[in-house]
Amino acid sequence: MTNIIKEAKNTVQAVAQMAMMKAVQLAPDSFIPGGRSDPLIREQHGNIGKPLSRLDGPLKVRGAATFAAEFPIDGMLYASVAFSNVVKGRISRIDVAAAEAAAGVTLVMTHLNAPKMASTPLLNSKPKAAGNIDLPIMQDDRVHWNGQPIAVVLAQTQEQADHATSLLRFEYDTEAAVTTFVEAKANGTDTGVMRGMPLKMESGDTDKALATAPYTVDISYTTPRQNHNAIELHACTVAWDGDTLRVHDASQLVAHTAWSLAQVFGLEEEQVRVTSPFVGGGFGGKCLWWHQVLAAAASKLSGRPVRLMLSREGVYRVIGGRGQTEQRVAIAAQADGTFDALVHTGTAAVSPQNPMPEPFILPVMSVYSSGSLKFDLQIAYVDTLPNTFMRAPGEAVGSFALESAIDELAVKMDMDPIELRLKNEPEKDPLTGAPFSQRDTEKAYRDGAERFGWSARAAPGARREGEWQIGMGVATATYPYYREPGGAARMTLSHDGAVTVEIAAHEMGMGTMTAHTQVIADRLGLALDKVHFQYGDSFQPGVVRGAGAQQTASIGASVIAAHRELVAELLKLAGNDSPIAGLTADEVGGIDGGLAKLDDPSRHESYASILARTQRDDLVVVGTAPPPLETQHWSMHSHGAMFCEVGVNAVTGEVRVRRFLGSFDCGRILNPKTAASQFRGGIIMGLGLALMEETQFDERLGRIMNPTLAEYHVPVHMDVPEIDVIWTDIPDPHAPMGARGIGEIGITGVGAAIANAIFNATGRRVRDLPITLDKLL
Ligand code: MOS
C-alpha cells in the first residue's frame, strides 16, 4: 500500500517547511510575534490570576444556556439515523415501505433520494477545512465502515423517528475488508505524516549506542482504541431559508464548519451561518462529521427545520476516536543516567479515508536530550471510521510508553526516576536547536515531589496495608504551545465606555469566556461588567479552533491586534485638547476606563469622554493576529510532573488511585479556578485511559461492540480521588498574556504515572492499556 508519489510530495512540502523554519529561527526576536513581551505579563493587581467563577455558570445551572439540541424552531422535525451493519460492500436492496408508513414520518432519506452533495474537505487540507472523512456522503450504494449512516428518517417526534428507523430493512453485497491490526500491518505500512511533515527521523547512531551503553531498555507497549464520550451528545438544529443555511451546532470550529458546509452544498461561505454558544464537552470530537451534513440535506429535502441529535450509540458509529497503537521505546544510558540513545517507533491504525495517525512520537521530539534520537511512526490501514483528535492526540498514549520506559530504566539503574529525568533535561530544543521560550520542568518536579511526599516512596512491593499493596509513581506531562493562523477580533467601544469583543471562538465548558473577559478588562482598564465577550458565531471575525490547547493564545493575539487598532483610533479622535494629546500608542495604556500615559497616569481621558468629544456613539475596529512565527523561533512547550499513589488489591487485582498531584509549568495561569478544573478534568480522563477506557471491537464483523456508557467504562465520581494541582506560574515571555495552553496537558503522563505506581506497589509491569484487574492477577 506504499504510495511513493504521496511520500515524495510530502517530502517536497517538508523541505519547503524546513527552509521557512530555518529563516524564522534566524530572524531577530523583534521581528517575531511575542518578540516584545505582552505588557499584561507584568500586570499583578488586575483581574488576571484571580479565581473568578464562571460567568456563564448561573445560566447553565438554571438550564438557560441553550445547547445545540435545544434551539427551538417552529415546525421542526426530528431526525434518526440508520447505520450499516456490514464493513464493506454495496447496499443491494432497501425496504423503506414500513418506515414511510409509520406514524409521524415525513421523510426517509437514503442514497436513492439524497440531494447532491460534495464531500467535506479534510481538516488541514485547506485553511478552513473541517471534515474528517474523505468520502461521498450518501451519494452511492457503497459502504466503507460498519456503522456508516445509510438512512435518515424525519418524523414529528424523536420516538417516531427512532421507531421508523428500526423498521428499515437493508440487504448488502459484502466485500472482503481489513478488520484486524495484524492483517493491516501485514498489508504494509506507510510513514505517518502530520501537517506535511513525515513522522520519521534519526540523528546520530542509535543502534550503536544501544549496543554499547552500560544500561539499556527496549520495550513494547500497546494502547487500544478509545471513543469520545462528551456528556453532550453530538447534535445540531438546522434550517434553510431559501438558499441560506442556519446551523446551531455543538462545535469546536464554527468558521471552519460554515465554510466546509458551503463547499458541500455549493454555496458561498456567507450563505451558511453556524453558531455554537455552548458545548457540553469537546475534547477534539466536536468537529464536522456527517450528522450536520445529513441534517442539512434532510432539511433541504423536506423543506422543514431539522434537529439531529446522535444517540450514544450513534456517537460511536459516526464520530471518530483515538486509534490503536503499538509502540517501541528503547533507551541507552551511561552509568550516570545520561541518555546516549532515545528511540520511539511503532505503528498506529488508521482508516483509508483519512490517514491521520495517533502521533505518539510527539513527546520524544522535545522532552529529553539524548546523544542520538530516532522516531518512526508507521500507519496501517484498517477499514473503520477514521480516527480523530482526542485530548492530547499523540502525547496522551505516547507519554504512556515513553514515561513507562524511563521508569523501567530507572528501576534497572536503581536510580530515582525524577533524577533520571532531570539528568536529561535539554538546554535547547533537542530536534530544532531553538531556544526554549520558557521551561522550568525542574521546578515542577521539585515542587511536586515536596508537596506529594515523594521521599516516602518505598521499594517495589514493600508497602502493604491489609489486602492493599501501595505504591507511588511519577511521569512527565508534556504538550506544545500552538497558535493557529487566522485569528481576528472585532472590538466595539460604546459611548458609555463599555467594550464588546467578538471572535468566532468556542466555549466547551473550560471557561474561555470568563478568562478572556478578565484579560480584556485588564488590557483596556475596564471593570469586568463593562466587558462583553461574544463568541461562537461563524459570522464573527476569526478562524479559530477550540483545539490543540491553543484557543487562548489565538484569542489573546487577536485581541492584542484589535486593541492596537483601537488605541490608534482613540489617539486620533482625542485630538489636541485631550490630556493625552501628542502621545503615541506605545506611551499609553488602558487605565481606569480610559487611556492614560503609562509613566504619568494623571494624563488620562476616559473612553466615554473621547467618544463624546467627537459625538460618536461607538468606535469599531477589527484586528488581525500576526502569523504564529513564535512557534518556530522558540521552542514552546508546557510540562508537568504527575505524581500518583495507588492501592492494588492483592486478592482481586483491583486498582484504586488513592492520590494524584499534577505540578504544571504552563506559563502564566489566567484564572486559577477554571485552570485547576481543566487540569483536573484532564487527569480524570487520564485515569480512564490508564485503567478503564477501551473500545471493544469485533474483528469478525469489524464492529464496535460496546457503544454505550454501560460497557465502555469511564471514571465515575467514586473512581476519582483527591486531585491536587499546582503550577510554577512563570510567564512565558513570548506568549500572549504569558500563558501557554492548558486544555490538553492534563491527560498526558497520567497513564505512565499510574502504571509506574502499580509497578511500585506490586513489582508487576503492565505494558498494555487499560490496566484492568485481569492483567494484575
Ligand atoms: Mo483537542 S484533542 O485538539 O480538542
PDB file of N, CA and C in Angstrom, residues 17 74 93 100 133 158 204 212 223 230 266 289 291 338 351 369 400 422 454 479 529 539 566 575 666 689 704 755 761:
ATOM      1  N   GLN A  17       9.035  23.595   4.148  1.00  0.00           N
ATOM      2  CA  GLN A  17       8.731  23.986   5.538  1.00  0.00           C
ATOM      3  C   GLN A  17      10.008  24.148   6.353  1.00  0.00           C
ATOM      4  N   ASP A  74     -39.765  26.759  15.003  1.00  0.00           N
ATOM      5  CA  ASP A  74     -41.139  26.363  14.663  1.00  0.00           C
ATOM      6  C   ASP A  74     -41.151  25.357  13.512  1.00  0.00           C
ATOM      7  N   ARG A  93     -30.374  -3.818  -1.607  1.00  0.00           N
ATOM      8  CA  ARG A  93     -31.817  -3.615  -1.548  1.00  0.00           C
ATOM      9  C   ARG A  93     -32.169  -2.795  -0.309  1.00  0.00           C
ATOM     10  N   GLU A 100     -41.823   4.374   6.025  1.00  0.00           N
ATOM     11  CA  GLU A 100     -42.563   5.510   5.457  1.00  0.00           C
ATOM     12  C   GLU A 100     -44.023   5.527   5.912  1.00  0.00           C
ATOM     13  N   ILE A 133     -13.684  12.780   7.055  1.00  0.00           N
ATOM     14  CA  ILE A 133     -13.862  11.571   6.258  1.00  0.00           C
ATOM     15  C   ILE A 133     -13.861  11.945   4.789  1.00  0.00           C
ATOM     16  N   GLN A 158     -39.073  12.511  18.223  1.00  0.00           N
ATOM     17  CA  GLN A 158     -37.859  11.682  18.214  1.00  0.00           C
ATOM     18  C   GLN A 158     -38.230  10.201  18.293  1.00  0.00           C
ATOM     19  N   GLY A 204      22.169  10.819  14.645  1.00  0.00           N
ATOM     20  CA  GLY A 204      23.142  10.007  15.373  1.00  0.00           C
ATOM     21  C   GLY A 204      22.855   8.526  15.160  1.00  0.00           C
ATOM     22  N   THR A 212      26.227  -0.546  22.845  1.00  0.00           N
ATOM     23  CA  THR A 212      27.428  -0.346  23.670  1.00  0.00           C
ATOM     24  C   THR A 212      27.172   0.264  25.042  1.00  0.00           C
ATOM     25  N   THR A 223      -1.635   0.291  23.123  1.00  0.00           N
ATOM     26  CA  THR A 223      -2.792   1.059  23.612  1.00  0.00           C
ATOM     27  C   THR A 223      -3.986   0.791  22.693  1.00  0.00           C
ATOM     28  N   ALA A 230     -18.228  12.769  25.314  1.00  0.00           N
ATOM     29  CA  ALA A 230     -18.605  14.033  25.963  1.00  0.00           C
ATOM     30  C   ALA A 230     -20.008  13.864  26.552  1.00  0.00           C
ATOM     31  N   GLY A 266     -22.421  23.604  -2.283  1.00  0.00           N
ATOM     32  CA  GLY A 266     -22.195  24.505  -3.411  1.00  0.00           C
ATOM     33  C   GLY A 266     -22.670  25.920  -3.153  1.00  0.00           C
ATOM     34  N   TRP A 289     -18.702  16.296  11.220  1.00  0.00           N
ATOM     35  CA  TRP A 289     -18.876  14.894  10.819  1.00  0.00           C
ATOM     36  C   TRP A 289     -20.094  14.825   9.920  1.00  0.00           C
ATOM     37  N   HIS A 291     -23.176  13.987  10.561  1.00  0.00           N
ATOM     38  CA  HIS A 291     -24.524  14.264  11.070  1.00  0.00           C
ATOM     39  C   HIS A 291     -25.004  15.670  10.707  1.00  0.00           C
ATOM     40  N   THR A 338      22.861   9.650  31.830  1.00  0.00           N
ATOM     41  CA  THR A 338      22.810  10.434  30.587  1.00  0.00           C
ATOM     42  C   THR A 338      22.405   9.543  29.405  1.00  0.00           C
ATOM     43  N   SER A 351      -7.680   4.812   9.180  1.00  0.00           N
ATOM     44  CA  SER A 351      -8.676   4.436   8.180  1.00  0.00           C
ATOM     45  C   SER A 351      -8.160   4.855   6.807  1.00  0.00           C
ATOM     46  N   SER A 369      16.988  15.411  26.213  1.00  0.00           N
ATOM     47  CA  SER A 369      18.159  15.449  25.349  1.00  0.00           C
ATOM     48  C   SER A 369      18.718  14.032  25.273  1.00  0.00           C
ATOM     49  N   PHE A 400       2.559   7.524  27.699  1.00  0.00           N
ATOM     50  CA  PHE A 400       2.423   6.266  28.447  1.00  0.00           C
ATOM     51  C   PHE A 400       3.623   5.372  28.152  1.00  0.00           C
ATOM     52  N   LEU A 422      15.598  14.489  35.188  1.00  0.00           N
ATOM     53  CA  LEU A 422      16.218  15.815  35.247  1.00  0.00           C
ATOM     54  C   LEU A 422      17.646  15.784  34.708  1.00  0.00           C
ATOM     55  N   TRP A 454       7.113  12.630  47.984  1.00  0.00           N
ATOM     56  CA  TRP A 454       7.757  11.616  47.141  1.00  0.00           C
ATOM     57  C   TRP A 454       8.842  10.850  47.901  1.00  0.00           C
ATOM     58  N   TYR A 479       2.972  19.041  26.563  1.00  0.00           N
ATOM     59  CA  TYR A 479       2.139  19.446  25.429  1.00  0.00           C
ATOM     60  C   TYR A 479       2.724  20.737  24.858  1.00  0.00           C
ATOM     61  N   ASP A 529     -17.742  44.243  34.440  1.00  0.00           N
ATOM     62  CA  ASP A 529     -19.105  44.368  33.898  1.00  0.00           C
ATOM     63  C   ASP A 529     -19.178  45.315  32.701  1.00  0.00           C
ATOM     64  N   PHE A 539     -20.253  34.095  11.788  1.00  0.00           N
ATOM     65  CA  PHE A 539     -20.301  35.432  11.178  1.00  0.00           C
ATOM     66  C   PHE A 539     -19.375  36.409  11.902  1.00  0.00           C
ATOM     67  N   LEU A 566      -7.531  49.926  18.136  1.00  0.00           N
ATOM     68  CA  LEU A 566      -8.417  50.770  18.934  1.00  0.00           C
ATOM     69  C   LEU A 566      -7.662  51.960  19.515  1.00  0.00           C
ATOM     70  N   GLY A 575      -7.509  64.115  19.703  1.00  0.00           N
ATOM     71  CA  GLY A 575      -7.194  65.448  19.192  1.00  0.00           C
ATOM     72  C   GLY A 575      -6.267  66.237  20.101  1.00  0.00           C
ATOM     73  N   CYS A 666       3.204  25.784  32.784  1.00  0.00           N
ATOM     74  CA  CYS A 666       2.423  26.109  31.576  1.00  0.00           C
ATOM     75  C   CYS A 666       2.391  27.598  31.298  1.00  0.00           C
ATOM     76  N   LEU A 689      -8.055   6.534  30.798  1.00  0.00           N
ATOM     77  CA  LEU A 689      -7.128   5.979  29.803  1.00  0.00           C
ATOM     78  C   LEU A 689      -6.255   4.878  30.421  1.00  0.00           C
ATOM     79  N   ILE A 704     -17.851  -2.060  16.420  1.00  0.00           N
ATOM     80  CA  ILE A 704     -17.676  -1.720  17.829  1.00  0.00           C
ATOM     81  C   ILE A 704     -18.772  -2.418  18.641  1.00  0.00           C
ATOM     82  N   ALA A 755       0.706   3.545  35.845  1.00  0.00           N
ATOM     83  CA  ALA A 755       1.385   2.263  35.584  1.00  0.00           C
ATOM     84  C   ALA A 755       2.647   2.140  36.444  1.00  0.00           C
ATOM     85  N   ALA A 761       3.907  -0.572  43.579  1.00  0.00           N
ATOM     86  CA  ALA A 761       3.079  -1.260  44.575  1.00  0.00           C
ATOM     87  C   ALA A 761       3.297  -2.770  44.537  1.00  0.00           C
TER      88      ALA A 761
END
